[in-house]
Coordinates of C-alpha atoms (C1' of nucleotides) in Angstrom, one line a residue:
Chain R
M1 CA -11.4 32.5 -36.9
R2 CA -9.0 35.2 -35.6
F3 CA -8.6 34.9 -31.7
E4 CA -9.5 38.1 -30.1
A5 CA -6.9 39.6 -27.7
V6 CA -8.6 39.2 -23.9
K7 CA -8.0 40.9 -20.8
V8 CA -6.4 39.4 -17.6
G9 CA -9.9 38.2 -16.2
E10 CA -10.8 36.2 -18.8
L11 CA -7.8 34.8 -19.3
A12 CA -7.5 33.9 -15.3
R13 CA -11.1 32.4 -15.8
R14 CA -10.4 30.6 -19.0
T15 CA -7.2 28.7 -17.7
G16 CA -7.8 28.3 -14.2
L17 CA -4.9 30.9 -13.2
T18 CA -5.2 33.5 -10.8
I19 CA -5.4 37.1 -12.1
R20 CA -2.1 37.6 -9.4
T21 CA -0.3 34.7 -11.1
L22 CA -0.6 36.4 -14.6
H23 CA 0.4 40.1 -12.8
H24 CA 3.4 38.0 -11.4
Y25 CA 4.2 36.6 -15.0
D26 CA 4.2 40.0 -16.3
E27 CA 6.4 41.5 -13.7
I28 CA 9.2 38.8 -14.0
G29 CA 9.0 39.0 -18.0
L30 CA 7.5 35.4 -18.3
V31 CA 4.2 36.2 -20.2
T32 CA 4.1 39.8 -21.1
P33 CA 1.0 41.0 -23.0
S34 CA 1.7 42.4 -26.2
L35 CA -1.1 45.0 -26.3
H36 CA -2.9 47.5 -23.9
T37 CA -5.9 49.5 -24.1
E38 CA -5.4 53.1 -23.9
S39 CA -5.9 53.1 -20.0
G40 CA -3.2 50.4 -19.6
H41 CA -5.3 47.5 -19.1
R42 CA -3.5 44.2 -20.3
L43 CA -4.5 42.3 -23.4
Y44 CA -3.2 39.0 -24.3
A45 CA -3.1 38.3 -27.7
S46 CA -2.6 34.7 -29.1
G47 CA 1.1 34.7 -29.2
E48 CA 0.8 35.0 -25.5
I49 CA -1.5 32.2 -25.3
T50 CA 1.0 29.9 -26.8
R51 CA 4.0 30.9 -24.7
L52 CA 1.1 30.6 -21.4
Q53 CA 0.9 27.1 -22.5
Q54 CA 4.7 26.4 -22.5
V55 CA 5.2 28.0 -19.5
I56 CA 2.3 26.0 -17.4
S57 CA 3.8 23.0 -19.0
L58 CA 7.4 23.4 -18.2
R59 CA 6.4 24.6 -14.6
Q60 CA 4.3 21.3 -13.8
L61 CA 7.3 19.2 -14.9
G62 CA 8.7 21.3 -11.8
F63 CA 11.0 24.1 -13.3
S64 CA 11.4 27.0 -11.5
L65 CA 10.1 30.1 -13.2
D66 CA 13.8 31.7 -13.6
E67 CA 14.3 28.2 -15.6
I68 CA 11.7 28.3 -17.6
R69 CA 12.1 32.1 -19.1
K70 CA 15.8 31.3 -19.7
C71 CA 14.6 28.2 -21.9
L72 CA 11.7 29.7 -23.4
D73 CA 13.7 32.9 -24.4
G74 CA 16.9 31.0 -25.7
P75 CA 16.7 30.0 -29.6
G76 CA 16.8 26.2 -28.9
F77 CA 13.0 25.5 -28.1
S78 CA 9.9 25.2 -29.7
A79 CA 6.5 24.7 -28.6
I80 CA 6.2 21.1 -30.5
E81 CA 9.7 20.2 -28.1
V82 CA 8.3 21.5 -24.8
I83 CA 4.9 19.6 -25.7
S84 CA 7.3 16.8 -26.4
L85 CA 9.2 16.9 -23.1
H86 CA 5.9 17.4 -21.6
M87 CA 4.2 14.1 -22.8
S88 CA 7.5 12.2 -22.1
R89 CA 7.4 13.1 -18.6
L90 CA 3.7 12.5 -18.3
R91 CA 4.4 9.1 -19.1
E92 CA 7.1 8.6 -16.4
Q93 CA 4.6 9.8 -14.0
M94 CA 1.9 7.9 -14.9
E95 CA 4.1 4.8 -14.9
L96 CA 5.1 5.8 -11.2
Q97 CA 1.8 6.3 -10.0
R98 CA 0.7 3.0 -11.3
R99 CA 3.7 1.7 -8.9
L100 CA 2.7 3.9 -6.1
C101 CA -1.3 2.9 -6.8
D102 CA -0.2 -0.9 -6.7
R103 CA 1.9 -0.4 -3.5
L104 CA -0.8 1.2 -1.5
E105 CA -3.3 -1.3 -2.8
W106 CA -0.8 -3.9 -1.4
L107 CA -0.6 -1.7 2.1
D108 CA -4.2 -1.3 2.2
S109 CA -4.8 -5.1 2.1
R110 CA -2.2 -5.7 4.5
L111 CA -3.3 -3.5 6.9
R112 CA -7.0 -4.8 6.7
A113 CA -6.0 -8.8 6.6
A114 CA -3.0 -8.0 9.5
G115 CA -4.0 -5.1 11.1
E116 CA -0.3 -3.7 10.4
V117 CA 2.6 -3.4 8.3
S118 CA 6.2 -3.0 9.1
A119 CA 8.0 0.1 9.0
D120 CA 10.2 -1.2 6.1
E121 CA 7.0 -1.2 4.0
F122 CA 6.2 2.0 5.0
L123 CA 9.5 3.4 4.2
K124 CA 9.6 2.0 0.5
T125 CA 6.1 3.4 0.0
I126 CA 7.7 7.2 0.8
E127 CA 10.3 6.4 -1.5
V128 CA 8.6 5.6 -4.3
M129 CA 6.1 9.0 -3.3
T130 CA 9.1 11.0 -3.4
M131 CA 11.1 9.6 -6.3
I132 CA 10.7 11.6 -9.6
E133 CA 12.0 14.7 -8.6
K134 CA 13.8 17.3 -11.4
L135 CA 17.2 16.4 -11.6
Y136 CA 18.3 18.3 -14.8
T137 CA 17.2 21.6 -16.7
P138 CA 14.9 21.4 -19.5
E139 CA 17.9 21.6 -22.2
Q140 CA 19.6 18.8 -20.4
M141 CA 16.2 16.7 -20.6
K142 CA 16.2 17.5 -24.2
Q143 CA 19.7 16.4 -24.7
F144 CA 18.3 13.1 -23.2
E145 CA 15.6 12.6 -25.8
V146 CA 18.1 13.6 -28.6
A147 CA 20.8 11.0 -27.2
G148 CA 17.9 8.4 -26.8
K149 CA 17.1 8.8 -30.1
Q150 CA 20.7 8.2 -31.3
V151 CA 21.3 5.3 -29.5
G152 CA 17.9 3.6 -30.5
P153 CA 15.4 1.8 -28.1
E154 CA 16.9 -1.3 -28.2
E155 CA 20.0 -0.3 -27.1
I156 CA 18.5 2.0 -24.2
Q157 CA 16.3 -1.5 -23.1
A158 CA 19.6 -3.5 -23.3
V159 CA 21.3 -1.0 -21.1
Q160 CA 18.6 -1.3 -18.5
D161 CA 18.4 -4.7 -18.6
G162 CA 22.2 -5.0 -17.9
W163 CA 22.0 -2.6 -14.8
A164 CA 18.9 -4.3 -13.7
A165 CA 20.7 -7.7 -13.6
L166 CA 24.0 -6.7 -12.6
L167 CA 23.4 -4.5 -9.6
P168 CA 21.6 -6.7 -7.5
E169 CA 24.6 -9.6 -7.9
V170 CA 27.0 -7.0 -7.0
R171 CA 25.0 -6.1 -4.0
A172 CA 24.6 -9.7 -3.0
N173 CA 28.6 -10.0 -3.2
L174 CA 29.7 -6.8 -1.7
G175 CA 31.7 -9.1 1.2
L176 CA 33.8 -10.7 -1.7
D177 CA 37.6 -11.0 -1.7
P178 CA 38.6 -8.2 -4.0
A179 CA 41.5 -10.2 -5.1
S180 CA 39.4 -13.3 -6.2
P181 CA 38.4 -14.1 -10.0
A182 CA 34.5 -13.7 -8.8
A183 CA 35.0 -10.2 -7.8
R184 CA 37.6 -9.7 -11.0
D185 CA 34.4 -10.7 -13.2
L186 CA 31.8 -8.3 -11.7
A187 CA 33.9 -5.5 -11.7
Q188 CA 34.8 -6.2 -15.6
R189 CA 31.1 -6.5 -16.3
W190 CA 30.6 -3.1 -14.3
H191 CA 33.3 -1.5 -16.7
D192 CA 31.7 -3.0 -19.6
L193 CA 28.2 -1.8 -18.9
T194 CA 29.6 1.6 -17.8
Q195 CA 31.1 1.9 -21.1
Q196 CA 28.3 0.6 -22.8
T197 CA 25.8 3.0 -20.9
M198 CA 28.4 6.2 -21.5
R199 CA 28.7 5.5 -25.5
G200 CA 25.3 7.1 -25.9
F201 CA 26.2 10.4 -24.1
Q202 CA 29.4 11.0 -26.3
S203 CA 27.9 14.0 -28.3
T204 CA 26.6 15.4 -25.0
P205 CA 29.8 15.7 -22.6
E206 CA 27.7 18.7 -20.6
L207 CA 25.0 15.8 -19.8
K208 CA 27.4 13.5 -18.9
Q209 CA 28.9 15.8 -16.5
A210 CA 25.8 16.7 -15.1
I211 CA 24.9 13.2 -14.2
A212 CA 28.2 13.1 -12.4
D213 CA 27.5 16.3 -10.5
N214 CA 23.9 15.0 -9.4
Y215 CA 25.7 11.6 -8.2
K216 CA 28.3 13.6 -6.7
Q217 CA 25.6 15.6 -4.4
G218 CA 23.7 11.9 -3.9
K219 CA 21.0 12.9 -5.8
F220 CA 20.4 9.2 -6.6
E221 CA 20.9 8.1 -3.5
E222 CA 17.0 7.0 -2.9
F223 CA 17.3 5.0 -6.6
T224 CA 17.9 1.6 -5.8
G225 CA 17.8 1.0 -9.8
A226 CA 20.8 3.6 -9.8
P227 CA 24.5 2.7 -8.4
Q228 CA 25.2 3.6 -5.1
A229 CA 28.2 4.5 -3.0
A230 CA 28.8 1.0 -1.7
D231 CA 28.3 -0.6 -4.9
M232 CA 31.1 1.9 -6.4
A233 CA 33.6 1.4 -3.3
F234 CA 33.6 -2.1 -4.0
I235 CA 34.3 -1.9 -7.8
E236 CA 37.1 0.5 -6.7
R237 CA 38.5 -1.9 -4.4
V238 CA 38.1 -4.5 -7.0
K239 CA 39.9 -2.7 -9.9
S240 CA 42.9 -1.9 -7.0
A241 CA 43.5 -5.7 -6.8
W242 CA 43.0 -6.1 -10.7
P243 CA 44.9 -3.3 -12.3
S244 CA 44.2 -5.0 -15.9
I245 CA 40.3 -4.1 -15.3
G246 CA 39.7 -1.1 -17.4
K247 CA 42.8 -1.3 -20.0
D248 CA 41.3 -2.2 -23.3
C249 CA 44.0 -3.7 -24.9
Chain H
M1 CA 10.8 -8.5 12.7
R2 CA 11.3 -5.6 14.9
F3 CA 12.0 -2.1 13.3
E4 CA 15.1 -0.6 14.9
A5 CA 14.8 3.1 15.4
V6 CA 16.4 5.5 12.9
K7 CA 18.4 8.9 12.9
V8 CA 17.4 11.6 10.9
G9 CA 20.0 11.3 8.6
E10 CA 19.1 7.6 7.7
L11 CA 15.5 8.5 7.7
A12 CA 16.0 10.7 5.1
R13 CA 18.1 8.8 2.7
R14 CA 15.7 5.8 2.9
T15 CA 12.7 8.1 2.3
G16 CA 13.8 10.8 -0.1
L17 CA 13.2 13.7 2.3
T18 CA 15.6 16.0 3.4
I19 CA 16.9 16.4 6.8
R20 CA 15.8 20.0 6.9
T21 CA 12.2 18.9 5.8
L22 CA 12.2 16.4 8.9
H23 CA 13.5 18.8 11.2
H24 CA 10.7 21.3 10.3
Y25 CA 8.2 18.6 10.4
D26 CA 9.2 17.8 14.3
E27 CA 9.2 21.8 14.8
I28 CA 5.3 22.1 13.9
G29 CA 4.8 19.1 15.5
L30 CA 3.6 16.9 12.3
V31 CA 6.1 14.1 12.5
T32 CA 7.9 14.3 15.9
P33 CA 10.6 11.2 17.1
S34 CA 9.0 9.5 20.2
L35 CA 12.9 8.8 21.1
H36 CA 16.1 10.6 21.6
T37 CA 19.7 9.9 22.3
E38 CA 21.0 10.8 25.9
S39 CA 22.6 13.6 23.6
G40 CA 19.6 14.7 22.0
H41 CA 19.5 13.3 18.8
R42 CA 16.4 12.4 17.4
L43 CA 15.4 8.5 16.7
Y44 CA 12.2 7.9 14.9
A45 CA 10.6 4.5 15.9
S46 CA 8.0 2.5 13.7
G47 CA 5.1 4.7 14.6
E48 CA 6.6 7.8 13.3
I49 CA 7.6 6.1 10.1
T50 CA 3.9 5.4 9.6
R51 CA 2.2 8.5 10.2
L52 CA 5.2 10.2 8.3
Q53 CA 3.5 8.0 5.4
Q54 CA 0.4 9.6 6.0
V55 CA 2.0 13.1 5.6
I56 CA 3.4 12.4 2.8
S57 CA 0.3 10.9 1.2
L58 CA -1.7 14.0 2.0
R59 CA 1.0 16.7 1.4
Q60 CA 1.2 14.9 -2.2
L61 CA -2.6 15.4 -2.5
G62 CA -2.1 19.4 -1.9
F63 CA -3.0 19.5 1.6
S64 CA -1.2 22.4 3.9
L65 CA 0.7 21.2 6.5
D66 CA -1.5 22.4 9.3
E67 CA -4.4 20.6 7.6
I68 CA -2.5 17.8 7.5
R69 CA -1.8 17.8 11.5
K70 CA -5.0 18.8 12.4
C71 CA -6.7 15.9 10.3
L72 CA -4.2 13.5 11.8
D73 CA -4.3 14.8 15.2
G74 CA -8.1 14.1 15.1
P75 CA -9.8 10.9 15.7
G76 CA -11.8 10.7 12.5
F77 CA -8.5 9.1 10.5
S78 CA -6.6 5.8 10.1
A79 CA -3.9 4.9 7.9
I80 CA -6.2 3.0 6.0
E81 CA -8.6 5.8 5.5
V82 CA -5.8 7.9 4.4
I83 CA -4.5 5.4 1.9
S84 CA -7.9 5.0 0.4
L85 CA -8.1 9.0 -0.2
H86 CA -4.7 8.6 -1.6
M87 CA -5.4 5.8 -4.0
S88 CA -8.7 7.5 -5.1
R89 CA -7.0 10.7 -5.7
L90 CA -4.2 9.1 -7.9
R91 CA -6.9 7.5 -10.1
E92 CA -8.7 10.5 -10.7
Q93 CA -5.3 12.1 -11.7
M94 CA -3.9 9.5 -13.9
E95 CA -7.4 9.5 -15.9
L96 CA -7.0 13.4 -16.0
Q97 CA -3.2 12.9 -17.2
R98 CA -4.3 10.6 -19.8
R99 CA -6.6 13.6 -20.9
L100 CA -3.9 15.5 -20.7
C101 CA -1.6 13.4 -22.9
D102 CA -4.7 12.7 -25.5
R103 CA -4.7 16.8 -25.7
L104 CA -0.9 17.0 -25.9
E105 CA -0.7 14.5 -28.4
W106 CA -3.3 16.2 -30.6
L107 CA -1.7 19.6 -30.4
D108 CA 1.6 17.7 -31.2
S109 CA 0.6 16.3 -34.3
R110 CA -1.6 19.8 -35.3
L111 CA 1.4 22.0 -35.1
R112 CA 3.5 19.7 -37.2
A113 CA 0.9 19.4 -39.7
A114 CA -0.5 22.9 -40.1
G115 CA 2.4 24.4 -38.2
E116 CA 0.0 26.4 -35.8
V117 CA -3.1 26.0 -33.7
S118 CA -5.6 28.6 -32.3
A119 CA -5.0 29.9 -29.2
D120 CA -8.7 28.5 -28.0
E121 CA -7.0 25.3 -28.3
F122 CA -4.1 25.9 -26.1
L123 CA -6.7 27.8 -23.4
K124 CA -8.2 24.3 -23.3
T125 CA -5.1 22.4 -22.8
I126 CA -4.1 24.9 -19.9
E127 CA -7.7 24.6 -18.6
V128 CA -7.0 20.6 -18.4
M129 CA -3.5 21.1 -16.5
T130 CA -4.8 23.2 -14.1
M131 CA -8.3 21.4 -13.5
I132 CA -7.6 19.3 -10.1
E133 CA -7.0 21.7 -7.5
K134 CA -8.0 20.6 -3.7
L135 CA -11.4 21.8 -3.2
Y136 CA -12.0 20.2 -0.3
T137 CA -10.1 19.8 3.1
P138 CA -9.2 15.8 4.0
E139 CA -12.4 15.4 6.2
Q140 CA -14.5 16.8 3.7
M141 CA -13.4 14.2 0.8
K142 CA -13.4 11.2 3.3
Q143 CA -17.3 12.3 3.4
F144 CA -17.4 12.3 -0.4
E145 CA -16.3 8.5 -0.2
V146 CA -18.8 7.6 2.5
A147 CA -21.2 9.3 0.4
G148 CA -20.4 7.7 -2.9
K149 CA -20.5 4.3 -1.0
Q150 CA -23.8 5.1 0.2
V151 CA -25.5 5.9 -3.2
G152 CA -23.4 3.2 -5.0
P153 CA -21.6 3.3 -8.2
E154 CA -24.5 2.7 -10.5
E155 CA -26.4 5.9 -9.3
I156 CA -23.2 8.1 -9.3
Q157 CA -23.0 6.7 -13.3
A158 CA -26.4 7.6 -13.8
V159 CA -26.3 10.9 -12.3
Q160 CA -22.6 11.9 -14.0
D161 CA -24.7 10.4 -17.5
G162 CA -27.4 12.9 -16.9
W163 CA -25.3 16.0 -16.4
A164 CA -23.2 14.8 -19.5
A165 CA -26.4 14.7 -21.6
L166 CA -28.2 17.7 -20.1
L167 CA -25.6 20.3 -19.9
P168 CA -24.7 20.4 -23.3
E169 CA -28.1 20.7 -24.2
V170 CA -29.2 23.5 -22.0
R171 CA -26.2 25.3 -23.5
A172 CA -27.3 25.0 -26.8
N173 CA -30.6 26.3 -26.1
L174 CA -29.4 29.4 -23.9
G175 CA -31.4 31.5 -26.3
L176 CA -34.6 29.7 -26.2
D177 CA -37.9 32.0 -25.2
P178 CA -38.1 30.9 -21.3
A179 CA -42.0 30.9 -21.3
S180 CA -41.6 28.0 -24.5
P181 CA -42.6 24.5 -23.5
A182 CA -39.1 23.2 -24.8
A183 CA -37.7 25.7 -22.1
R184 CA -39.9 24.1 -19.4
D185 CA -38.6 20.8 -20.4
L186 CA -34.9 21.7 -19.9
A187 CA -35.7 23.3 -16.7
Q188 CA -37.8 20.1 -15.3
R189 CA -35.1 18.1 -16.4
W190 CA -32.3 20.3 -14.5
H191 CA -34.7 20.3 -10.9
D192 CA -34.7 16.3 -11.3
L193 CA -31.5 15.9 -11.7
T194 CA -30.6 18.4 -9.0
Q195 CA -32.8 16.4 -6.6
Q196 CA -31.3 13.2 -7.7
T197 CA -27.6 14.2 -7.1
M198 CA -28.2 16.1 -4.0
R199 CA -30.0 13.1 -2.6
G200 CA -26.3 11.6 -2.1
F201 CA -25.6 14.2 0.3
Q202 CA -28.4 14.3 2.4
S203 CA -26.5 12.8 5.4
T204 CA -23.6 15.0 5.0
P205 CA -24.9 18.8 4.9
E206 CA -21.9 20.4 5.9
L207 CA -20.3 18.9 2.3
K208 CA -23.3 20.5 0.9
Q209 CA -22.3 23.7 2.0
A210 CA -18.7 23.2 1.3
I211 CA -19.7 22.6 -2.5
A212 CA -22.3 25.5 -2.4
D213 CA -19.5 27.9 -1.1
N214 CA -16.8 26.7 -3.7
Y215 CA -19.2 27.1 -6.7
K216 CA -20.1 30.9 -5.1
Q217 CA -16.5 31.4 -5.3
G218 CA -16.5 30.4 -8.8
K219 CA -14.0 27.3 -7.7
F220 CA -16.1 25.7 -10.9
E221 CA -16.0 27.9 -13.4
E222 CA -13.3 26.0 -15.5
F223 CA -15.1 22.6 -15.3
T224 CA -17.2 22.7 -18.3
G225 CA -19.0 19.6 -17.1
A226 CA -20.3 21.6 -14.3
P227 CA -23.1 23.6 -14.4
Q228 CA -21.9 27.2 -15.3
A229 CA -23.7 30.7 -14.3
A230 CA -25.3 31.4 -17.6
D231 CA -26.6 28.0 -17.2
M232 CA -27.8 28.4 -14.1
A233 CA -29.1 32.3 -15.0
F234 CA -31.3 30.6 -18.0
I235 CA -33.1 28.0 -15.6
E236 CA -33.6 30.6 -13.1
R237 CA -35.0 32.5 -16.2
V238 CA -37.2 29.5 -16.9
K239 CA -38.3 28.9 -13.4
S240 CA -39.5 32.3 -13.4
A241 CA -41.9 32.0 -16.3
W242 CA -43.2 28.5 -15.0
P243 CA -43.8 28.5 -11.3
S244 CA -44.8 24.8 -11.7
I245 CA -41.2 23.7 -11.9
G246 CA -40.1 22.5 -8.5
K247 CA -43.3 21.9 -7.0
D248 CA -43.7 18.1 -6.1
C249 CA -47.5 17.8 -5.9
Chain Q
dG1 C1' -25.6 63.1 -17.1
dA2 C1' -25.3 60.8 -12.6
dT3 C1' -24.8 56.4 -10.1
dA4 C1' -23.6 52.0 -9.2
dC5 C1' -20.5 48.4 -9.4
dA6 C1' -17.5 45.3 -11.7
dA7 C1' -13.1 44.9 -13.3
dC8 C1' -9.1 46.9 -13.8
dC9 C1' -4.4 49.1 -12.0
dT10 C1' 0.0 49.5 -8.7
dC11 C1' 2.1 48.9 -4.3
dA12 C1' 3.4 46.3 -0.4
dC13 C1' 3.0 43.2 3.3
dG14 C1' 2.6 38.7 4.4
dT15 C1' 2.6 33.5 3.9
dC16 C1' 4.3 28.6 3.5
dG17 C1' 7.6 25.4 3.0
dC18 C1' 12.0 24.6 3.5
dG19 C1' 17.5 25.7 1.6
dT20 C1' 21.6 27.3 3.2
dG21 C1' 24.8 28.5 6.3
dA22 C1' 27.0 29.6 10.9
dG23 C1' 28.6 27.5 15.2
dG24 C1' 28.6 24.5 18.0
dT25 C1' 28.6 19.0 20.0
dT26 C1' 28.5 14.0 19.5
dC27 C1' 29.6 9.7 17.8
dA28 C1' 32.5 6.2 15.5
dA29 C1' 36.4 4.7 13.1
dG30 C1' 41.4 4.4 13.1
Chain O
dC1 C1' 43.7 10.4 20.9
dT2 C1' 42.7 12.3 16.5
dT3 C1' 39.6 13.2 12.6
dG4 C1' 35.7 13.1 10.2
dA5 C1' 31.2 12.4 9.4
dA6 C1' 26.4 13.1 11.7
dC7 C1' 24.1 15.3 14.5
dC8 C1' 22.2 19.7 17.2
dT9 C1' 19.9 25.0 17.3
dC10 C1' 19.3 29.3 15.6
dA11 C1' 18.3 32.1 11.9
dC12 C1' 18.1 34.7 7.3
dG13 C1' 16.9 34.3 3.1
dC14 C1' 14.1 32.6 -1.1
dG15 C1' 10.3 31.7 -4.6
dA16 C1' 5.7 32.0 -5.9
dC17 C1' 2.5 33.7 -5.3
dG18 C1' -2.5 35.6 -1.8
dT19 C1' -4.2 39.3 -0.1
dG20 C1' -5.4 43.9 1.0
dA21 C1' -5.3 49.1 0.3
dG22 C1' -6.1 52.9 -2.4
dG23 C1' -7.0 54.2 -6.7
dT24 C1' -8.9 54.3 -11.7
dT25 C1' -11.5 53.1 -15.9
dG26 C1' -15.3 50.7 -18.0
dT27 C1' -20.0 49.9 -18.3
dA28 C1' -25.2 49.1 -17.3
dT29 C1' -29.1 51.2 -15.7
dC30 C1' -31.9 55.0 -14.2

DNA sequence: GATACAACCTCACGTCGCGTGAGGTTCAAG
DNA sequence: CTTGAACCTCACGCGACGTGAGGTTGTATC
């Protein structure tokens, strides 16, 4: 059945958005009605409805309206790709929310049993709450997906497991003598794992740059699962003491 | 182990918030450090950390900072209660996200198979995306929980099931003659279910009023699971034709 | 055809929750 | 003592709308 173009009020009712929101999206060229009545009333046809769904999807992923407009006006994004991004992010968010739920349940039971909980536990809970933030543009997220598909899920899992094993060990040994064989061993493993991680991004150098930029801006400081400044400083010290690390020969 | 008060930069690092955010919260009296160094640097002790966790919880539930401050400065909220609210809202959001994920998967497969999907399906997807919005103050949400506990989960489920069964039937019969016995039967069931639903709010008249206000403001228009204006108009027509409905004697 | 009300239009000020930068002081390490 | 990091206050700016004024158009009723 052919979709009949709708007016702004009905579109607002059927989507849960406000008329002001739709006016604003029209003004900034984000979702522009393709039809108007003779006296100028907006009429939204099915093409705009499709685009609006993509806009709301990307908005829920935390992108600015300007980013969304550039992304959708460019050639590289179809409705299917926006939906894929949205679904993968939804899964991430749901996983994070499960973790947050677990932490809140733990806090709740401890508060009921002991009456109080240490401030450190509250800090960890806040950290989980604020964890997912948009670090990349939609284009970069798409490239993550492409890179992920190229290396395959087993390799991704291996890299993640590698960091999950190595980071705690490095942190437990930050005080090691950089010239000791044990320190050298840690630095070598760090180097090898970094190479393995970066192999997945060979075809997307701008993505590698974006990751490096985010590190530089301290965006990963609250991710205990990501290398931190102290970790990298230690590795640099060990590399200074053992120049052979990193030289593949 | 006793928590050592921390400075604003360290608190920012450990929570994922920004220094500007913490300054702002201090300025508006939302989270105010209880200690300062001699030269005026902020020091956050464990009491502020506990409060900050409640602030971020309520912020994630969509409340304004002013609402949060009033709520936490009032006598009726403890850390446990904020955590309970957060957990129950998290569960709702996760359920909604599962539904959204299902819809996006359905859209994705239809787009891949048929190349296009009707605008109505996109509208339904946007509706799910925008569905959960904060409709009540934290105090009112707490009253919902209290009311829910008073009537018990079985009664809540029975009420929900009742509406889930009755609404589609009413909507399938909006064109019935209001004077017909079938119309009378629907209106009687509507009346009985409304009475059953409202019994849960007898002890919270302000909550009943808040629900009525939200209906009046059209906040439920996108909830197909909630009675709509057309449904209620039909029921009113039937009640006009059968004055005995609603008279309990 | 007149009336009344709902729905729409443009315009523009206001709000919230910070981001960002300027200009300066304090702290801590070398 | 020097230097750089970390902190302070102040204030302008920004994005994404909310809200209201003043008006036109559309539709139903009498």
